């Protein structure tokens, strides 16, 4: 699925977009707002991403990572600073939500500093332990740091300081 406005297009990412995703990510990594990702990791997960593009240049991206049968995470949501407040982030989230519904997900998690942005889209702040004990024990087996952040595990606390854990029911 592709979404287009007069100024930009939101579409599924391709392997040729990985360099552009890294370019979008780097300033946020330098500011220690987002964690860096290895190029190989982005290639391995490129199918999770959608990108926003203007005249062949990436101006935003975001990913949907499936965590469990009914649960996914919106991650690596970035909009180029020159494109902020022009609907790009909202269009990316809308496309990720549509994909989540198509996959049969019922809940979306995010870890964010942008609480107002996600609140306007129906996400609410969450506390601890929002999955049952059996699912929790299964999720503990995942090597993915995002899953550890969702579970609010102690070893990822330095990554999550100041962030808010939020959830939306689709």
JSON list of C-alpha atoms in Angstrom, two decimals:
[
{"chain": "A", "resi": 1, "resn": "UNK", "atom": "CA", "xyz": [0.00, 0.00, 0.00]},
{"chain": "A", "resi": 2, "resn": "UNK", "atom": "CA", "xyz": [1.24, 3.49, -0.84]},
{"chain": "A", "resi": 3, "resn": "UNK", "atom": "CA", "xyz": [-0.07, 6.78, 0.49]},
{"chain": "A", "resi": 4, "resn": "UNK", "atom": "CA", "xyz": [0.58, 10.00, -1.40]},
{"chain": "A", "resi": 5, "resn": "UNK", "atom": "CA", "xyz": [0.07, 13.66, -0.61]},
{"chain": "A", "resi": 6, "resn": "UNK", "atom": "CA", "xyz": [0.81, 16.59, -2.88]},
{"chain": "A", "resi": 7, "resn": "UNK", "atom": "CA", "xyz": [4.28, 16.81, -1.38]},
{"chain": "A", "resi": 8, "resn": "UNK", "atom": "CA", "xyz": [5.40, 13.29, -0.47]},
{"chain": "A", "resi": 9, "resn": "UNK", "atom": "CA", "xyz": [4.70, 9.59, -0.80]},
{"chain": "A", "resi": 10, "resn": "UNK", "atom": "CA", "xyz": [4.67, 6.97, 1.96]},
{"chain": "A", "resi": 11, "resn": "UNK", "atom": "CA", "xyz": [5.54, 3.49, 0.70]},
{"chain": "A", "resi": 12, "resn": "UNK", "atom": "CA", "xyz": [7.10, 0.20, 1.73]},
{"chain": "A", "resi": 13, "resn": "UNK", "atom": "CA", "xyz": [10.88, 0.45, 2.11]},
{"chain": "A", "resi": 14, "resn": "UNK", "atom": "CA", "xyz": [13.25, -1.23, -0.31]},
{"chain": "A", "resi": 15, "resn": "UNK", "atom": "CA", "xyz": [16.82, -2.38, 0.25]},
{"chain": "A", "resi": 16, "resn": "UNK", "atom": "CA", "xyz": [17.98, 0.67, -1.72]},
{"chain": "A", "resi": 17, "resn": "UNK", "atom": "CA", "xyz": [16.45, 2.84, 1.05]},
{"chain": "A", "resi": 18, "resn": "UNK", "atom": "CA", "xyz": [18.73, 1.56, 3.82]},
{"chain": "A", "resi": 19, "resn": "UNK", "atom": "CA", "xyz": [21.36, 4.28, 3.25]},
{"chain": "A", "resi": 20, "resn": "UNK", "atom": "CA", "xyz": [18.65, 6.93, 3.45]},
{"chain": "A", "resi": 21, "resn": "UNK", "atom": "CA", "xyz": [17.25, 5.40, 6.63]},
{"chain": "A", "resi": 22, "resn": "UNK", "atom": "CA", "xyz": [20.73, 5.50, 8.16]},
{"chain": "A", "resi": 23, "resn": "UNK", "atom": "CA", "xyz": [21.07, 9.15, 7.12]},
{"chain": "A", "resi": 24, "resn": "UNK", "atom": "CA", "xyz": [17.75, 9.97, 8.81]},
{"chain": "A", "resi": 25, "resn": "UNK", "atom": "CA", "xyz": [18.75, 8.05, 11.94]},
{"chain": "A", "resi": 26, "resn": "UNK", "atom": "CA", "xyz": [22.27, 9.44, 12.43]},
{"chain": "A", "resi": 27, "resn": "UNK", "atom": "CA", "xyz": [21.42, 12.93, 13.80]},
{"chain": "A", "resi": 28, "resn": "UNK", "atom": "CA", "xyz": [19.11, 11.36, 16.40]},
{"chain": "A", "resi": 29, "resn": "UNK", "atom": "CA", "xyz": [21.78, 8.85, 17.40]},
{"chain": "A", "resi": 30, "resn": "UNK", "atom": "CA", "xyz": [24.31, 11.68, 17.79]},
{"chain": "A", "resi": 31, "resn": "UNK", "atom": "CA", "xyz": [21.86, 13.45, 20.14]},
{"chain": "A", "resi": 32, "resn": "UNK", "atom": "CA", "xyz": [21.34, 10.18, 22.03]},
{"chain": "A", "resi": 33, "resn": "UNK", "atom": "CA", "xyz": [17.61, 10.26, 21.39]},
{"chain": "A", "resi": 34, "resn": "UNK", "atom": "CA", "xyz": [17.55, 7.03, 19.37]},
{"chain": "A", "resi": 35, "resn": "UNK", "atom": "CA", "xyz": [19.83, 4.02, 19.50]},
{"chain": "A", "resi": 36, "resn": "UNK", "atom": "CA", "xyz": [22.00, 3.41, 16.48]},
{"chain": "A", "resi": 37, "resn": "UNK", "atom": "CA", "xyz": [21.39, 0.48, 14.20]},
{"chain": "A", "resi": 38, "resn": "UNK", "atom": "CA", "xyz": [23.94, -1.47, 12.24]},
{"chain": "A", "resi": 39, "resn": "UNK", "atom": "CA", "xyz": [23.51, -1.43, 8.47]},
{"chain": "A", "resi": 40, "resn": "UNK", "atom": "CA", "xyz": [23.16, -5.23, 8.47]},
{"chain": "A", "resi": 41, "resn": "UNK", "atom": "CA", "xyz": [20.32, -4.98, 11.00]},
{"chain": "A", "resi": 42, "resn": "UNK", "atom": "CA", "xyz": [18.47, -2.54, 8.76]},
{"chain": "A", "resi": 43, "resn": "UNK", "atom": "CA", "xyz": [18.86, -4.82, 5.75]},
{"chain": "A", "resi": 44, "resn": "UNK", "atom": "CA", "xyz": [17.57, -7.74, 7.84]},
{"chain": "A", "resi": 45, "resn": "UNK", "atom": "CA", "xyz": [14.51, -5.76, 8.90]},
{"chain": "A", "resi": 46, "resn": "UNK", "atom": "CA", "xyz": [13.88, -3.61, 5.81]},
{"chain": "A", "resi": 47, "resn": "UNK", "atom": "CA", "xyz": [10.54, -5.36, 5.25]},
{"chain": "A", "resi": 48, "resn": "UNK", "atom": "CA", "xyz": [9.31, -3.85, 8.55]},
{"chain": "A", "resi": 49, "resn": "UNK", "atom": "CA", "xyz": [9.86, -0.28, 7.32]},
{"chain": "A", "resi": 50, "resn": "UNK", "atom": "CA", "xyz": [7.85, 2.26, 5.43]},
{"chain": "A", "resi": 51, "resn": "UNK", "atom": "CA", "xyz": [9.46, 5.44, 4.17]},
{"chain": "A", "resi": 52, "resn": "UNK", "atom": "CA", "xyz": [8.23, 8.90, 3.24]},
{"chain": "A", "resi": 53, "resn": "UNK", "atom": "CA", "xyz": [9.83, 10.25, 0.10]},
{"chain": "A", "resi": 54, "resn": "UNK", "atom": "CA", "xyz": [9.89, 13.66, -1.60]},
{"chain": "A", "resi": 55, "resn": "UNK", "atom": "CA", "xyz": [11.49, 14.02, -5.05]},
{"chain": "A", "resi": 56, "resn": "UNK", "atom": "CA", "xyz": [13.47, 10.81, -4.55]},
{"chain": "A", "resi": 57, "resn": "UNK", "atom": "CA", "xyz": [14.83, 11.83, -1.11]},
{"chain": "A", "resi": 58, "resn": "UNK", "atom": "CA", "xyz": [13.76, 10.08, 2.10]},
{"chain": "A", "resi": 59, "resn": "UNK", "atom": "CA", "xyz": [12.17, 12.52, 4.53]},
{"chain": "A", "resi": 60, "resn": "UNK", "atom": "CA", "xyz": [10.87, 10.01, 7.08]},
{"chain": "A", "resi": 61, "resn": "UNK", "atom": "CA", "xyz": [10.66, 6.39, 8.08]},
{"chain": "A", "resi": 62, "resn": "UNK", "atom": "CA", "xyz": [9.12, 4.06, 10.61]},
{"chain": "A", "resi": 63, "resn": "UNK", "atom": "CA", "xyz": [8.96, 0.35, 11.28]},
{"chain": "A", "resi": 64, "resn": "UNK", "atom": "CA", "xyz": [6.42, -2.15, 12.54]},
{"chain": "A", "resi": 65, "resn": "UNK", "atom": "CA", "xyz": [7.98, -4.99, 14.50]},
{"chain": "A", "resi": 66, "resn": "UNK", "atom": "CA", "xyz": [5.75, -7.95, 15.41]},
{"chain": "A", "resi": 67, "resn": "UNK", "atom": "CA", "xyz": [6.33, -8.93, 19.04]},
{"chain": "A", "resi": 68, "resn": "UNK", "atom": "CA", "xyz": [3.58, -11.49, 19.65]},
{"chain": "A", "resi": 69, "resn": "UNK", "atom": "CA", "xyz": [0.39, -12.92, 18.18]},
{"chain": "A", "resi": 70, "resn": "UNK", "atom": "CA", "xyz": [-1.61, -9.75, 18.85]},
{"chain": "A", "resi": 71, "resn": "UNK", "atom": "CA", "xyz": [1.13, -7.24, 19.64]},
{"chain": "A", "resi": 72, "resn": "UNK", "atom": "CA", "xyz": [3.47, -5.10, 17.55]},
{"chain": "A", "resi": 73, "resn": "UNK", "atom": "CA", "xyz": [5.80, -2.18, 18.12]},
{"chain": "A", "resi": 74, "resn": "UNK", "atom": "CA", "xyz": [6.16, 1.02, 16.15]},
{"chain": "A", "resi": 75, "resn": "UNK", "atom": "CA", "xyz": [9.87, 1.77, 16.17]},
{"chain": "A", "resi": 76, "resn": "UNK", "atom": "CA", "xyz": [12.47, 3.94, 14.48]},
{"chain": "A", "resi": 77, "resn": "UNK", "atom": "CA", "xyz": [9.89, 6.63, 13.65]},
{"chain": "A", "resi": 78, "resn": "UNK", "atom": "CA", "xyz": [11.88, 9.55, 12.24]},
{"chain": "A", "resi": 79, "resn": "UNK", "atom": "CA", "xyz": [10.91, 12.64, 10.26]},
{"chain": "A", "resi": 80, "resn": "UNK", "atom": "CA", "xyz": [13.51, 14.97, 8.79]},
{"chain": "A", "resi": 81, "resn": "UNK", "atom": "CA", "xyz": [13.48, 18.21, 10.79]},
{"chain": "A", "resi": 82, "resn": "UNK", "atom": "CA", "xyz": [12.61, 20.23, 7.69]},
{"chain": "A", "resi": 83, "resn": "UNK", "atom": "CA", "xyz": [9.44, 18.17, 7.30]},
{"chain": "A", "resi": 84, "resn": "UNK", "atom": "CA", "xyz": [8.17, 18.27, 10.89]},
{"chain": "A", "resi": 85, "resn": "UNK", "atom": "CA", "xyz": [4.56, 19.39, 11.45]},
{"chain": "A", "resi": 86, "resn": "UNK", "atom": "CA", "xyz": [3.56, 18.65, 7.85]},
{"chain": "A", "resi": 87, "resn": "UNK", "atom": "CA", "xyz": [1.76, 15.35, 8.48]},
{"chain": "A", "resi": 88, "resn": "UNK", "atom": "CA", "xyz": [4.65, 13.06, 7.54]},
{"chain": "A", "resi": 89, "resn": "UNK", "atom": "CA", "xyz": [4.89, 11.31, 10.92]},
{"chain": "A", "resi": 90, "resn": "UNK", "atom": "CA", "xyz": [1.13, 10.85, 11.10]},
{"chain": "A", "resi": 91, "resn": "UNK", "atom": "CA", "xyz": [1.04, 9.41, 7.57]},
{"chain": "A", "resi": 92, "resn": "UNK", "atom": "CA", "xyz": [3.82, 6.95, 8.44]},
{"chain": "A", "resi": 93, "resn": "UNK", "atom": "CA", "xyz": [2.03, 5.85, 11.63]},
{"chain": "A", "resi": 94, "resn": "UNK", "atom": "CA", "xyz": [-1.27, 5.48, 9.75]},
{"chain": "A", "resi": 95, "resn": "UNK", "atom": "CA", "xyz": [0.38, 3.21, 7.18]},
{"chain": "A", "resi": 96, "resn": "UNK", "atom": "CA", "xyz": [2.06, 1.15, 9.93]},
{"chain": "A", "resi": 97, "resn": "UNK", "atom": "CA", "xyz": [-1.28, 0.81, 11.74]},
{"chain": "A", "resi": 98, "resn": "UNK", "atom": "CA", "xyz": [-2.96, -0.37, 8.55]},
{"chain": "A", "resi": 99, "resn": "UNK", "atom": "CA", "xyz": [-0.25, -2.98, 8.07]},
{"chain": "A", "resi": 100, "resn": "UNK", "atom": "CA", "xyz": [-0.67, -4.06, 11.71]},
{"chain": "A", "resi": 101, "resn": "UNK", "atom": "CA", "xyz": [-4.39, -4.60, 11.13]},
{"chain": "A", "resi": 102, "resn": "UNK", "atom": "CA", "xyz": [-3.66, -6.60, 7.98]},
{"chain": "A", "resi": 103, "resn": "UNK", "atom": "CA", "xyz": [-1.35, -8.83, 10.02]},
{"chain": "A", "resi": 104, "resn": "UNK", "atom": "CA", "xyz": [-4.07, -9.37, 12.64]},
{"chain": "A", "resi": 105, "resn": "UNK", "atom": "CA", "xyz": [-2.41, -7.36, 15.41]},
{"chain": "A", "resi": 106, "resn": "UNK", "atom": "CA", "xyz": [-4.71, -5.89, 18.02]},
{"chain": "A", "resi": 107, "resn": "UNK", "atom": "CA", "xyz": [-2.30, -3.74, 20.03]},
{"chain": "A", "resi": 108, "resn": "UNK", "atom": "CA", "xyz": [0.62, -1.47, 19.17]},
{"chain": "A", "resi": 109, "resn": "UNK", "atom": "CA", "xyz": [3.38, -0.49, 21.57]},
{"chain": "A", "resi": 110, "resn": "UNK", "atom": "CA", "xyz": [5.83, 2.39, 21.30]},
{"chain": "A", "resi": 111, "resn": "UNK", "atom": "CA", "xyz": [8.60, 3.77, 23.49]},
{"chain": "A", "resi": 112, "resn": "UNK", "atom": "CA", "xyz": [8.78, 7.49, 22.93]},
{"chain": "A", "resi": 113, "resn": "UNK", "atom": "CA", "xyz": [9.67, 11.00, 24.01]},
{"chain": "A", "resi": 114, "resn": "UNK", "atom": "CA", "xyz": [6.86, 12.25, 21.71]},
{"chain": "A", "resi": 115, "resn": "UNK", "atom": "CA", "xyz": [3.97, 11.56, 24.08]},
{"chain": "A", "resi": 116, "resn": "UNK", "atom": "CA", "xyz": [1.66, 14.24, 22.64]},
{"chain": "A", "resi": 117, "resn": "UNK", "atom": "CA", "xyz": [2.16, 12.99, 19.07]},
{"chain": "A", "resi": 118, "resn": "UNK", "atom": "CA", "xyz": [1.25, 9.43, 19.99]},
{"chain": "A", "resi": 119, "resn": "UNK", "atom": "CA", "xyz": [-1.55, 10.48, 22.39]},
{"chain": "A", "resi": 120, "resn": "UNK", "atom": "CA", "xyz": [-3.26, 12.32, 19.51]},
{"chain": "A", "resi": 121, "resn": "UNK", "atom": "CA", "xyz": [-3.24, 9.00, 17.65]},
{"chain": "A", "resi": 122, "resn": "UNK", "atom": "CA", "xyz": [-4.90, 7.01, 20.45]},
{"chain": "A", "resi": 123, "resn": "UNK", "atom": "CA", "xyz": [-1.87, 5.70, 22.35]},
{"chain": "A", "resi": 124, "resn": "UNK", "atom": "CA", "xyz": [-1.95, 5.80, 26.16]},
{"chain": "A", "resi": 125, "resn": "UNK", "atom": "CA", "xyz": [0.85, 5.52, 28.69]},
{"chain": "A", "resi": 126, "resn": "UNK", "atom": "CA", "xyz": [1.16, 2.08, 30.26]},
{"chain": "A", "resi": 127, "resn": "UNK", "atom": "CA", "xyz": [2.52, 0.66, 33.46]},
{"chain": "A", "resi": 128, "resn": "UNK", "atom": "CA", "xyz": [4.16, -2.67, 34.06]},
{"chain": "A", "resi": 129, "resn": "UNK", "atom": "CA", "xyz": [3.12, -6.20, 33.11]},
{"chain": "A", "resi": 130, "resn": "UNK", "atom": "CA", "xyz": [0.45, -5.74, 30.45]},
{"chain": "A", "resi": 131, "resn": "UNK", "atom": "CA", "xyz": [0.66, -9.31, 29.16]},
{"chain": "A", "resi": 132, "resn": "UNK", "atom": "CA", "xyz": [-0.21, -12.47, 31.03]},
{"chain": "A", "resi": 133, "resn": "UNK", "atom": "CA", "xyz": [2.49, -14.49, 32.77]},
{"chain": "A", "resi": 134, "resn": "UNK", "atom": "CA", "xyz": [2.76, -17.15, 30.04]},
{"chain": "A", "resi": 135, "resn": "UNK", "atom": "CA", "xyz": [3.26, -14.57, 27.27]},
{"chain": "A", "resi": 136, "resn": "UNK", "atom": "CA", "xyz": [5.70, -12.68, 29.49]},
{"chain": "A", "resi": 137, "resn": "UNK", "atom": "CA", "xyz": [7.82, -15.80, 29.99]},
{"chain": "A", "resi": 138, "resn": "UNK", "atom": "CA", "xyz": [7.83, -16.45, 26.22]},
{"chain": "A", "resi": 139, "resn": "UNK", "atom": "CA", "xyz": [8.78, -12.83, 25.43]},
{"chain": "A", "resi": 140, "resn": "UNK", "atom": "CA", "xyz": [11.67, -13.07, 27.89]},
{"chain": "A", "resi": 141, "resn": "UNK", "atom": "CA", "xyz": [13.30, -15.48, 25.42]},
{"chain": "A", "resi": 142, "resn": "UNK", "atom": "CA", "xyz": [13.51, -12.84, 22.68]},
{"chain": "A", "resi": 143, "resn": "UNK", "atom": "CA", "xyz": [16.96, -11.35, 22.03]},
{"chain": "A", "resi": 144, "resn": "UNK", "atom": "CA", "xyz": [15.32, -8.16, 20.69]},
{"chain": "A", "resi": 145, "resn": "UNK", "atom": "CA", "xyz": [16.04, -5.03, 22.76]},
{"chain": "A", "resi": 146, "resn": "UNK", "atom": "CA", "xyz": [12.63, -3.59, 21.83]},
{"chain": "A", "resi": 147, "resn": "UNK", "atom": "CA", "xyz": [10.92, -6.56, 23.46]},
{"chain": "A", "resi": 148, "resn": "UNK", "atom": "CA", "xyz": [13.06, -6.02, 26.57]},
{"chain": "A", "resi": 149, "resn": "UNK", "atom": "CA", "xyz": [11.99, -2.35, 26.58]},
{"chain": "A", "resi": 150, "resn": "UNK", "atom": "CA", "xyz": [8.34, -3.40, 26.27]},
{"chain": "A", "resi": 151, "resn": "UNK", "atom": "CA", "xyz": [8.81, -5.76, 29.24]},
{"chain": "A", "resi": 152, "resn": "UNK", "atom": "CA", "xyz": [10.54, -2.92, 31.13]},
{"chain": "A", "resi": 153, "resn": "UNK", "atom": "CA", "xyz": [13.51, -5.13, 32.00]},
{"chain": "A", "resi": 154, "resn": "UNK", "atom": "CA", "xyz": [16.23, -3.66, 34.20]},
{"chain": "A", "resi": 155, "resn": "UNK", "atom": "CA", "xyz": [19.10, -4.16, 31.72]},
{"chain": "A", "resi": 156, "resn": "UNK", "atom": "CA", "xyz": [17.49, -1.77, 29.19]},
{"chain": "A", "resi": 157, "resn": "UNK", "atom": "CA", "xyz": [16.64, 0.97, 31.69]},
{"chain": "A", "resi": 158, "resn": "UNK", "atom": "CA", "xyz": [19.57, 3.16, 30.54]},
{"chain": "A", "resi": 159, "resn": "UNK", "atom": "CA", "xyz": [18.07, 3.06, 27.00]},
{"chain": "A", "resi": 160, "resn": "UNK", "atom": "CA", "xyz": [14.63, 4.10, 28.19]},
{"chain": "A", "resi": 161, "resn": "UNK", "atom": "CA", "xyz": [15.32, 6.98, 30.58]},
{"chain": "A", "resi": 162, "resn": "UNK", "atom": "CA", "xyz": [12.87, 9.79, 29.94]},
{"chain": "A", "resi": 163, "resn": "UNK", "atom": "CA", "xyz": [10.86, 7.75, 27.45]},
{"chain": "A", "resi": 164, "resn": "UNK", "atom": "CA", "xyz": [7.23, 6.82, 27.93]},
{"chain": "A", "resi": 165, "resn": "UNK", "atom": "CA", "xyz": [5.93, 3.33, 27.22]},
{"chain": "A", "resi": 166, "resn": "UNK", "atom": "CA", "xyz": [2.63, 3.67, 25.32]},
{"chain": "A", "resi": 167, "resn": "UNK", "atom": "CA", "xyz": [0.04, 1.29, 23.91]},
{"chain": "A", "resi": 168, "resn": "UNK", "atom": "CA", "xyz": [-2.84, 1.55, 21.45]},
{"chain": "A", "resi": 169, "resn": "UNK", "atom": "CA", "xyz": [-5.65, -0.91, 20.94]},
{"chain": "A", "resi": 170, "resn": "UNK", "atom": "CA", "xyz": [-6.53, -1.18, 17.25]}
]
